[in-house]
Amino acid sequence: MRNFEVLAHTADIGIVACGRNVPDVFVNAAKGMFSLMTNLNNVNVLFKRRLCIKSISQKDLLVDWLNELLFYFETDQTVFKDFIINQYNPENFSLNATALGENLDLSRHPIKIQIKACTYHKLELVEGGQKAQAKVYFDV
Amino acid sequence: MSDFGLEKINEYIYRIPRGYRADMIVPGFIYADEALAQRAAQEGVLEQVVNVATLPGIIRGSFAMPDIHLGYGFAVGGVAAFDVKNGIVSPGGVGFDINCGVRLLKTNLVAAEISASMRQKLMHELSRNISYGIGGHGKVRLSQLQLEEVLYRGVPWAVSHGYGLDDDIEYCEQNGRLDTAEPNKVSERAFQRGANQLGTLGSGNHFLEVQELTQILDNNAASIFGLFEGQLLVMIHSGSRGFGHQVCTDYLKVMAGATAKYGLSPIDRQLAYAPLGTDEASDYLKAMACAMNYAWVNRHMMAHFTRESFEFIFKKSAEALGMDLLYDVAHNSAKLETHQLDGETKKAVVHRKGATRAFAPNHPEIPQAYQGTGQPVFVPGDMGRASYILSGTKEAMKQTFGSTCHGAGRVLSRSRAKKQISGNELKQDLLARGIIVITSHVPSLAEEAPEAYKDVNEVVEICDGAKISKKVAKLRPLGVLKG
């Protein structure tokens, strides 16, 4: 299985993201989300942004993480292609991460679809046996 | 596969009986013909209608308009009213794009008298003047204080700052302002997202269309609305942009807190709610009102830029071109309204998610000029077929809390549409039929292809047949600006 796959929804779109563990899934979900928006091969790593997020559950943390990235995409006009989870604390549902990318340049990064929000619709996050998987749907 | 116990009431209305699931408080009412009802049952959208029917304080029914399709929590095309005494408010029942809606500008131009090259010029000018797609920054950049004023005052703010005409205020649902707005209930993040997007179209299914009125279907209403066959019109479909999305995102989290605090158990996280009268519910309604006002001003600004574009191309003033506002309607909202139910006056918070208010003739909340006809309702179809102007009816007041459909409703997912249709071919195909399309990303056009939507003619036929609105006129697209 690839790191993520696209899920169809009549009006919107979602992804299944896989990984060896939860932080891995967070990274692949973010990659999946940005690759729905534009071709990440055309994105360079020119700067990094640090993110610290605290939430109320593991699943909420995933939604908050993706929404945080969308916030910077929209307000700073930045597109990210790589993600590093520096610290992940499953006890208090927090993470500290680095997102790497560059400023949005529509001539090089045409937007295929604009994801406007990450939803709780049929949200799933499961782990076990050296594997983890998440399902998320986006509002577009 | 479940048939949801669907009972046929008449040719246009089906019922999911209250007993279908033990937790239902009210029945579900599906406005559909047999084919649409079957389709909805298979798609899983009726489960969302049933889930809404379980929410506390819901009155009379959980309603599905004929353009219904799968949403998040609430279906898109759903209407639900909650008693102010024991009801709830749910951000999921409004949606992410708070006050996504439609406004229609009239002109006194005859479409057939405008040459193809002139139409090209006009579309080009509109695309230059109105920011669309991603990275679409508005021409106005607002300070925090200015944005607060927009949120608080709505369309009257814009008019007092030289955008639009005085009459625009009256011809806007709610006069373009919900007076319950309190900007201090809105997060810093929403302010950041909203600061430079005012007057921009955005992406997704939002559009600006130059249209031709092809057929009058109700002479009296058309004459009162100032419509004639062949008339050139401009339809603007957009919402509250990143601002509204942030308000929804923020308050979905607040509602998660309310769920724990009040020991509630919503069936679906996207259906999270708070009981009316709690701080969480009041705060959401105040923040939502800000987003409603933002969206009205957003469409208002684009209407202003549209008038400027026409003035530039036709070398006449907007007044001389007869560019009056026919009306502006919201289709994602939760509003406190007074309704008569079986002889009783009830106050309710009416959630319309992908549904349009369709108030009847003589309703005090619609403009004086439309007292005889009911409020205008706009039903945009897809970019290849048609759109409609309808009017509100007494039956809508009786049946659906004064609500009707909001569009054609999707049938194909975006990914399937893209697999089946080429954006480039579609653009050429539409051009061959005289429809100019300007878009920020041609391959994505496929997602909004006519085939991705239900046939708007069928949707409107059901609304008219069920008498929850009445057909007034049919329109066809001539030029489309798409985000």
XYZ file of C-alpha atoms in Angstrom:
623
model
C 0.000 0.000 0.000
C 1.145 3.527 -0.714
C 1.590 5.993 2.094
C -1.820 7.441 1.314
C -4.763 6.828 -0.997
C -7.632 9.026 -2.093
C -11.199 8.392 -0.888
C -14.206 9.621 -2.841
C -17.067 11.564 -1.262
C -19.876 13.012 -3.367
C -19.086 16.643 -2.728
C -15.658 16.491 -1.202
C -12.608 14.276 -0.872
C -10.658 12.288 1.693
C -7.551 10.183 2.180
C -6.417 7.048 3.937
C -2.902 7.552 5.298
C -0.711 4.676 6.493
C 2.526 4.372 8.434
C 4.523 2.376 10.926
C 3.216 4.436 13.833
C 1.052 7.433 14.638
C 3.668 10.147 13.923
C 4.304 8.461 10.590
C 0.601 8.626 9.791
C 0.531 12.314 10.716
C 3.352 12.937 8.229
C 1.708 10.913 5.460
C -1.698 12.479 6.033
C -0.124 15.925 5.643
C 1.737 14.832 2.505
C -1.449 13.326 1.143
C -3.398 16.502 1.844
C -0.880 18.789 0.128
C -0.453 16.423 -2.811
C -4.211 16.625 -3.429
C -3.729 20.370 -3.763
C -0.648 20.490 -5.986
C 2.174 18.388 -7.442
C 4.720 18.186 -4.620
C 7.540 17.365 -7.058
C 7.486 21.034 -8.019
C 7.801 22.233 -4.438
C 11.249 23.069 -3.062
C 12.296 23.088 0.523
C 13.278 26.712 1.104
C 12.175 27.226 4.662
C 10.750 25.495 7.672
C 7.988 26.308 10.081
C 7.780 24.969 13.600
C 4.361 23.954 14.897
C 3.331 23.079 18.434
C -0.154 21.668 18.811
C -2.070 20.446 21.813
C -5.438 18.767 21.566
C -8.083 16.781 23.448
C -7.672 13.355 21.857
C -5.432 11.585 19.393
C -7.978 11.913 16.585
C -8.561 15.577 17.399
C -4.818 16.110 17.285
C -4.747 14.770 13.728
C -7.539 17.153 12.654
C -5.899 20.085 14.473
C -2.538 19.306 12.860
C -3.991 19.285 9.345
C -6.091 22.396 10.002
C -3.011 24.176 11.354
C -1.151 23.460 8.114
C -4.126 24.665 6.063
C -4.176 27.869 8.088
C -0.566 28.632 7.098
C -1.233 27.612 3.517
C -4.009 30.182 3.330
C -2.682 33.060 5.404
C 1.049 32.835 4.581
C 0.537 31.333 1.118
C 3.036 28.576 1.805
C 2.992 25.049 0.447
C 4.644 22.236 2.401
C 6.031 18.966 1.089
C 7.929 17.417 3.997
C 7.112 17.057 7.646
C 9.074 15.980 10.674
C 7.375 15.113 13.938
C 10.036 16.112 16.464
C 8.013 15.180 19.503
C 4.775 13.336 19.895
C 3.131 12.849 23.259
C 0.177 10.441 23.203
C -0.459 11.094 26.893
C -1.485 14.718 26.568
C -2.216 14.655 22.831
C 0.431 17.132 21.787
C 3.044 17.339 19.110
C 5.918 19.486 18.033
C 6.687 19.349 14.340
C 8.565 20.990 11.505
C 6.928 21.591 8.141
C 9.209 22.223 5.170
C 8.305 23.938 1.946
C 8.249 27.244 0.103
C 6.051 30.189 -0.805
C 3.158 29.387 -3.078
C 3.959 30.333 -6.679
C 0.935 29.573 -8.837
C 3.040 29.392 -12.009
C 4.923 26.434 -10.554
C 2.288 25.197 -8.114
C -1.043 25.220 -9.920
C -3.735 24.299 -7.410
C -5.687 21.221 -8.446
C -8.155 21.520 -5.610
C -8.298 23.834 -2.640
C -8.815 22.043 0.623
C -10.475 24.490 2.983
C -10.847 22.429 6.148
C -10.241 19.024 7.649
C -13.459 17.505 9.039
C -14.441 14.923 11.689
C -16.570 13.041 9.140
C -15.900 9.298 9.489
C -12.600 10.190 11.091
C -10.513 7.114 11.947
C -7.120 6.586 13.524
C -6.076 3.051 14.425
C -2.758 1.575 15.462
C -1.423 -1.831 16.340
C 1.054 -4.430 15.167
C 3.732 -2.039 13.914
C 1.142 -0.302 11.767
C -1.107 2.713 11.994
C -3.741 4.106 9.661
C -5.950 7.162 9.496
C -8.951 8.168 7.426
C -9.854 11.839 7.030
C -12.231 13.796 4.834
C -11.737 17.370 3.709
C -14.069 20.212 2.895
C -13.213 21.653 -0.518
C -29.784 -2.244 1.553
C -32.203 -0.346 3.718
C -35.045 1.563 2.091
C -35.446 3.671 5.243
C -39.102 2.662 5.433
C -39.841 5.330 2.818
C -43.550 6.127 2.533
C -44.893 7.992 -0.451
C -46.939 11.043 0.573
C -47.448 12.250 -2.977
C -45.601 12.405 -6.274
C -43.006 14.799 -4.838
C -42.726 14.007 -1.129
C -41.628 10.882 0.727
C -41.572 10.304 4.464
C -39.202 8.353 6.687
C -41.589 7.443 9.524
C -40.637 8.395 13.049
C -40.638 4.761 14.012
C -37.959 3.897 11.457
C -35.325 4.282 14.125
C -36.034 4.358 17.857
C -34.057 7.546 18.481
C -35.940 9.670 15.928
C -37.931 12.506 17.490
C -39.601 13.583 14.251
C -40.084 12.002 10.816
C -37.877 12.733 7.829
C -39.419 14.387 4.781
C -37.710 13.809 1.461
C -38.631 16.108 -1.397
C -37.947 13.868 -4.354
C -39.479 11.809 -7.109
C -39.130 8.071 -6.928
C -35.787 7.957 -8.743
C -34.221 10.672 -6.583
C -35.542 9.097 -3.375
C -34.061 5.720 -4.333
C -30.781 7.330 -5.189
C -30.648 9.166 -1.877
C -31.368 5.901 -0.027
C -28.471 4.190 -1.794
C -26.025 7.045 -1.357
C -26.345 6.934 2.425
C -27.553 10.508 2.620
C -30.879 9.481 4.183
C -28.993 8.217 7.206
C -27.825 11.792 7.711
C -31.457 12.946 7.473
C -32.392 10.376 10.142
C -29.492 11.431 12.385
C -30.682 15.046 12.297
C -34.190 13.839 13.240
C -32.756 12.693 16.600
C -31.430 16.090 17.704
C -33.065 17.633 20.809
C -35.857 20.118 20.275
C -36.263 19.491 16.553
C -39.695 20.576 15.356
C -41.934 18.815 12.831
C -39.328 17.061 10.715
C -35.862 16.674 9.282
C -36.250 17.927 5.730
C -34.315 16.936 2.620
C -34.577 19.160 -0.422
C -34.477 17.495 -3.881
C -30.863 18.566 -4.457
C -29.750 16.717 -1.330
C -26.371 14.988 -1.280
C -23.981 13.574 1.263
C -22.529 16.187 3.585
C -20.649 16.151 6.864
C -23.018 15.433 9.741
C -25.967 17.224 8.181
C -26.672 16.438 4.560
C -26.246 19.229 2.029
C -29.797 20.198 1.122
C -31.115 19.760 4.662
C -33.469 21.910 6.736
C -34.095 21.526 10.472
C -35.768 23.896 12.942
C -35.126 23.761 16.665
C -37.436 25.154 19.335
C -35.827 28.062 21.201
C -37.153 26.567 24.455
C -35.525 23.161 24.325
C -33.597 23.074 21.060
C -29.987 23.245 20.000
C -27.679 24.908 17.509
C -25.113 22.939 15.531
C -22.288 24.448 13.461
C -22.465 21.313 11.300
C -26.050 22.257 10.454
C -24.801 25.456 8.851
C -21.622 24.102 7.304
C -18.107 25.384 6.836
C -18.963 28.060 4.300
C -21.309 30.105 6.476
C -23.730 32.138 4.340
C -22.582 30.690 1.100
C -25.232 32.224 -1.108
C -26.291 33.726 -4.384
C -27.005 37.228 -5.590
C -28.461 38.232 -8.908
C -27.859 41.550 -10.625
C -30.190 42.688 -13.360
C -29.312 44.709 -16.460
C -31.456 46.295 -19.162
C -29.217 44.728 -21.820
C -30.475 42.198 -24.345
C -28.011 39.307 -24.466
C -28.516 38.638 -28.175
C -27.501 42.222 -29.002
C -24.071 41.765 -27.467
C -21.518 40.453 -29.933
C -19.292 37.459 -29.182
C -16.210 39.671 -29.057
C -17.935 42.060 -26.679
C -18.822 39.145 -24.427
C -15.193 38.003 -24.494
C -14.100 41.495 -23.492
C -16.655 41.598 -20.721
C -15.587 38.236 -19.289
C -11.960 39.283 -19.510
C -12.687 42.525 -17.687
C -14.639 40.704 -14.975
C -11.760 38.256 -14.519
C -9.341 41.178 -14.186
C -11.532 42.983 -11.705
C -12.652 40.136 -9.473
C -10.118 37.958 -7.767
C -10.862 34.242 -8.156
C -9.241 30.950 -7.250
C -6.375 30.423 -4.841
C -4.232 33.211 -3.626
C -7.120 35.439 -4.527
C -6.448 38.554 -2.544
C -9.062 41.240 -2.526
C -8.525 44.813 -3.571
C -9.267 45.923 -0.073
C -7.029 45.020 2.789
C -8.681 45.643 6.098
C -7.219 46.484 9.463
C -8.536 44.588 12.455
C -10.736 47.527 13.352
C -12.169 47.866 9.837
C -12.871 44.165 9.649
C -14.684 44.378 12.971
C -16.913 47.036 11.441
C -17.629 44.828 8.434
C -18.553 41.956 10.725
C -20.740 44.127 12.886
C -22.461 46.252 10.277
C -22.601 44.034 7.179
C -23.751 45.479 3.850
C -24.646 48.930 5.274
C -20.918 49.279 6.080
C -20.023 48.693 2.445
C -22.632 51.153 1.147
C -21.442 53.832 3.575
C -17.910 53.298 2.216
C -18.877 53.888 -1.401
C -19.433 50.311 -2.524
C -22.767 49.646 -4.170
C -26.045 51.532 -4.077
C -28.370 52.442 -1.199
C -31.128 50.195 -2.575
C -28.837 47.170 -2.383
C -29.440 46.995 1.356
C -33.175 46.451 1.041
C -32.745 43.773 -1.639
C -30.572 41.564 0.473
C -31.930 38.846 2.768
C -31.960 40.304 6.294
C -30.907 43.648 4.764
C -27.400 42.224 4.550
C -26.893 42.261 8.283
C -27.576 39.983 11.212
C -27.639 42.345 14.187
C -26.602 39.588 16.595
C -22.995 39.709 15.340
C -20.335 40.109 18.016
C -16.813 40.273 16.605
C -15.283 39.515 20.020
C -16.605 35.953 19.670
C -14.420 35.421 16.606
C -10.879 34.046 16.858
C -7.723 35.865 15.903
C -7.220 33.207 13.222
C -10.537 33.957 11.554
C -9.546 37.641 11.461
C -6.244 36.692 9.840
C -7.979 34.566 7.210
C -10.625 37.198 6.553
C -8.437 40.300 6.397
C -7.568 40.201 2.702
C -10.248 38.033 1.118
C -13.177 40.429 1.107
C -14.579 40.825 -2.401
C -13.044 37.603 -3.728
C -14.796 34.663 -5.347
C -12.735 31.767 -3.973
C -12.586 28.272 -5.369
C -14.628 25.050 -5.351
C -18.150 25.410 -6.692
C -18.140 29.209 -6.468
C -18.652 31.184 -9.635
C -19.728 34.370 -11.307
C -21.930 33.814 -14.354
C -23.174 36.148 -17.033
C -26.531 34.687 -18.023
C -29.373 35.123 -20.465
C -32.980 34.825 -19.392
C -34.375 32.267 -21.840
C -37.906 31.717 -20.621
C -40.432 33.459 -18.408
C -42.515 30.924 -16.472
C -44.598 33.290 -14.345
C -45.503 36.550 -16.093
C -46.747 38.379 -13.037
C -43.748 37.612 -10.807
C -41.308 38.239 -13.656
C -42.793 41.650 -14.265
C -42.588 42.546 -10.574
C -39.006 41.258 -10.413
C -38.178 43.399 -13.489
C -37.337 40.465 -15.746
C -37.803 40.009 -19.492
C -36.920 37.317 -22.020
C -33.474 37.764 -23.529
C -32.277 39.846 -20.567
C -28.631 39.754 -19.543
C -28.148 38.954 -15.850
C -25.192 38.351 -13.544
C -25.272 35.639 -10.893
C -22.676 35.606 -8.114
C -22.223 32.487 -5.976
C -19.764 32.726 -3.083
C -19.634 32.735 0.693
C -17.640 33.808 3.726
C -14.321 32.437 2.402
C -11.595 31.459 4.888
C -13.252 33.566 7.568
C -16.381 31.413 7.740
C -14.372 28.209 7.538
C -12.311 29.269 10.512
C -15.420 30.176 12.538
C -16.857 26.726 11.816
C -13.572 24.956 12.611
C -13.207 26.902 15.883
C -16.756 26.237 17.026
C -16.716 22.541 16.147
C -14.057 22.399 18.852
C -16.134 24.499 21.226
C -19.041 22.110 20.631
C -16.800 19.143 21.445
C -16.233 20.854 24.800
C -19.984 21.363 25.214
C -20.579 17.677 24.482
C -18.409 16.759 27.463
C -19.618 19.598 29.684
C -23.336 18.910 29.303
C -23.028 15.142 28.942
C -24.422 15.130 25.407
C -24.022 12.307 22.937
C -24.186 13.432 19.334
C -24.278 10.556 16.845
C -21.594 12.121 14.678
C -18.808 14.563 15.599
C -19.866 16.809 12.737
C -23.321 16.946 14.358
C -21.902 18.256 17.645
C -24.215 20.846 19.140
C -24.948 22.958 22.187
C -28.348 23.540 23.803
C -29.793 26.987 23.001
C -29.299 29.333 25.921
C -25.869 27.957 26.859
C -22.781 30.149 26.452
C -21.457 27.836 23.753
C -24.641 28.162 21.674
C -24.872 31.938 22.139
C -21.212 32.467 21.297
C -21.501 30.379 18.143
C -24.593 32.285 16.994
C -22.787 35.596 17.537
C -19.685 34.444 15.655
C -21.786 32.855 12.933
C -23.632 36.167 12.496
C -20.229 37.806 11.888
C -19.521 35.280 9.136
C -23.007 35.810 7.680
C -22.292 39.537 7.491
C -18.836 38.919 6.006
C -20.369 36.799 3.241
C -23.028 39.384 2.391
C -20.379 42.077 2.150
C -18.191 39.727 0.100
C -20.898 39.227 -2.539
C -21.789 42.903 -2.319
C -18.198 43.943 -3.117
C -18.081 41.576 -6.088
C -21.360 43.038 -7.328
C -19.734 46.458 -7.082
C -16.720 45.278 -9.126
C -19.144 43.704 -11.610
C -20.918 47.022 -12.070
C -17.561 48.735 -12.584
C -16.623 46.156 -15.213
C -19.882 46.694 -17.097
C -19.431 50.468 -16.901
C -15.954 50.123 -18.411
C -17.054 47.818 -21.245
C -20.375 49.455 -22.147
C -19.293 53.052 -21.405
C -22.448 53.763 -19.412
C -23.179 54.094 -15.741
C -24.460 51.103 -13.764
C -27.700 53.025 -13.217
C -28.111 53.605 -16.951
C -27.447 49.895 -17.510
C -30.241 49.071 -15.045
C -27.878 47.078 -12.845
C -30.172 46.786 -9.857
C -29.927 44.005 -7.356
C -32.815 41.560 -7.753
C -32.024 39.868 -4.426
C -29.321 38.148 -2.396
C -30.057 34.845 -0.671
C -28.113 32.804 1.864
C -28.047 29.039 1.612
C -25.946 28.046 4.634
C -27.384 29.591 7.769
C -28.993 29.206 11.189
C -31.471 31.958 11.970
C -33.921 32.754 14.709
C -37.302 32.929 12.991
C -40.951 33.056 13.955
C -43.214 30.499 12.312
C -46.896 29.630 12.572
C -47.356 25.937 13.223
C -50.883 24.557 13.439
C -52.170 27.900 14.638
C -49.379 28.305 17.179
C -46.613 30.894 16.996
C -43.224 29.286 17.452
C -39.760 30.743 17.671
C -37.156 28.463 16.241
C -33.556 28.438 15.092
C -33.911 27.290 11.511
C -30.816 25.572 10.102
C -30.579 25.609 6.336
C -27.553 23.806 5.011
C -27.554 23.949 1.253
C -31.120 25.194 1.305
C -32.642 28.579 0.518
C -35.125 30.610 2.471
C -38.321 30.877 0.397
C -40.581 33.246 2.338
C -44.124 33.664 1.091
C -45.997 36.710 -0.214
C -46.939 39.196 2.524
C -44.120 38.094 4.799
C -42.881 41.076 6.836
C -39.220 40.130 6.332
C -39.171 40.468 2.544
C -38.945 43.721 0.557
C -42.074 45.800 -0.021
C -41.814 45.313 -3.776
C -42.025 41.517 -3.415
C -44.983 41.412 -1.023
C -47.231 40.187 -3.811
C -44.922 37.513 -5.180
C -42.898 36.087 -2.293
C -39.140 36.460 -2.099
C -36.984 35.624 -5.108
C -35.025 32.364 -4.845
C -32.079 31.520 -7.085
C -31.202 27.997 -8.078
C -27.903 27.808 -9.896
C -27.574 24.745 -12.080
C -24.359 23.499 -13.591
C -22.317 25.576 -16.017
C -23.658 23.818 -19.112
C -27.366 23.625 -18.535
C -29.581 26.164 -16.791
C -30.315 28.102 -13.643
C -33.674 29.214 -12.298
C -35.362 32.077 -10.528
C -38.173 30.903 -8.253
C -40.422 32.634 -5.745
C -41.324 31.790 -2.145
C -44.731 30.307 -1.338
C -47.269 29.894 1.458
C -46.837 26.147 1.166
C -43.134 26.491 1.948
C -44.116 28.311 5.161
C -46.465 25.447 6.043
C -44.260 22.564 4.994
C -40.562 23.424 5.276
C -40.209 26.495 7.529
C -40.121 28.596 4.353
C -37.312 26.709 2.624
C -36.546 25.246 -0.765
C -33.616 23.835 -2.757
C -30.344 25.669 -3.421
C -28.912 24.142 -6.589
C -28.624 21.014 -8.617
C -26.746 18.882 -6.090
C -23.792 16.700 -6.948
C -24.042 13.166 -8.256
C -20.395 12.403 -9.094
C -17.527 12.689 -6.648
C -14.780 15.070 -7.689
C -12.318 12.253 -8.309
C -14.776 10.315 -10.477
C -15.701 13.405 -12.452
C -12.012 14.039 -13.120
C -11.502 10.461 -14.302
C -14.450 10.614 -16.676
C -14.111 14.126 -18.041
C -11.240 16.236 -19.379
C -11.271 19.837 -18.207
C -9.797 21.063 -21.450
C -12.298 19.246 -23.650
C -15.094 20.514 -21.452
C -13.901 24.098 -21.840
C -13.762 23.714 -25.650
C -17.104 21.971 -25.703
C -18.748 24.764 -23.709
C -17.128 27.382 -25.949
C -18.565 25.652 -29.020
C -21.956 26.115 -27.372
C -21.272 29.809 -26.839
C -20.284 29.578 -23.161
C -17.009 31.311 -22.323
C -15.272 29.801 -19.286
C -12.424 31.513 -17.461
C -10.888 29.450 -14.692
C -7.736 29.353 -12.601
C -7.054 25.661 -13.242
C -8.502 24.071 -16.384
C -8.092 20.376 -15.373
C -10.147 21.038 -12.213
C -13.003 22.302 -14.364
C -13.936 18.642 -14.843
C -14.949 18.463 -11.186
C -17.655 21.001 -11.874
C -18.754 19.516 -15.200
C -22.493 19.354 -15.948
C -22.359 15.550 -15.635
C -21.173 15.875 -12.019
C -24.521 17.419 -11.090
C -28.137 16.369 -11.036
C -30.281 17.899 -13.732
C -31.424 21.192 -12.219
C -34.626 20.995 -14.283
C -35.711 17.909 -12.323
C -34.789 19.479 -8.979
C -36.820 22.607 -9.712
C -39.732 20.547 -11.041
C -40.000 18.796 -7.658
C -39.887 22.072 -5.680
C -42.561 23.531 -7.944
C -44.627 20.323 -7.849
C -44.448 20.150 -4.052
C -45.294 23.895 -4.050
C -42.375 24.859 -1.765
C -41.433 27.438 -4.407
C -42.747 28.516 -7.766
C -40.914 28.749 -11.075
C -40.495 32.313 -12.352
C -37.814 32.198 -15.035
C -35.168 30.013 -16.615
C -31.657 31.243 -17.377
C -28.727 29.929 -19.356
C -25.037 30.647 -18.910
C -23.109 32.755 -21.443
C -19.897 33.352 -19.536
C -18.499 31.686 -16.428
C -15.777 32.883 -14.086
C -14.737 29.963 -11.944
C -12.332 29.812 -9.049
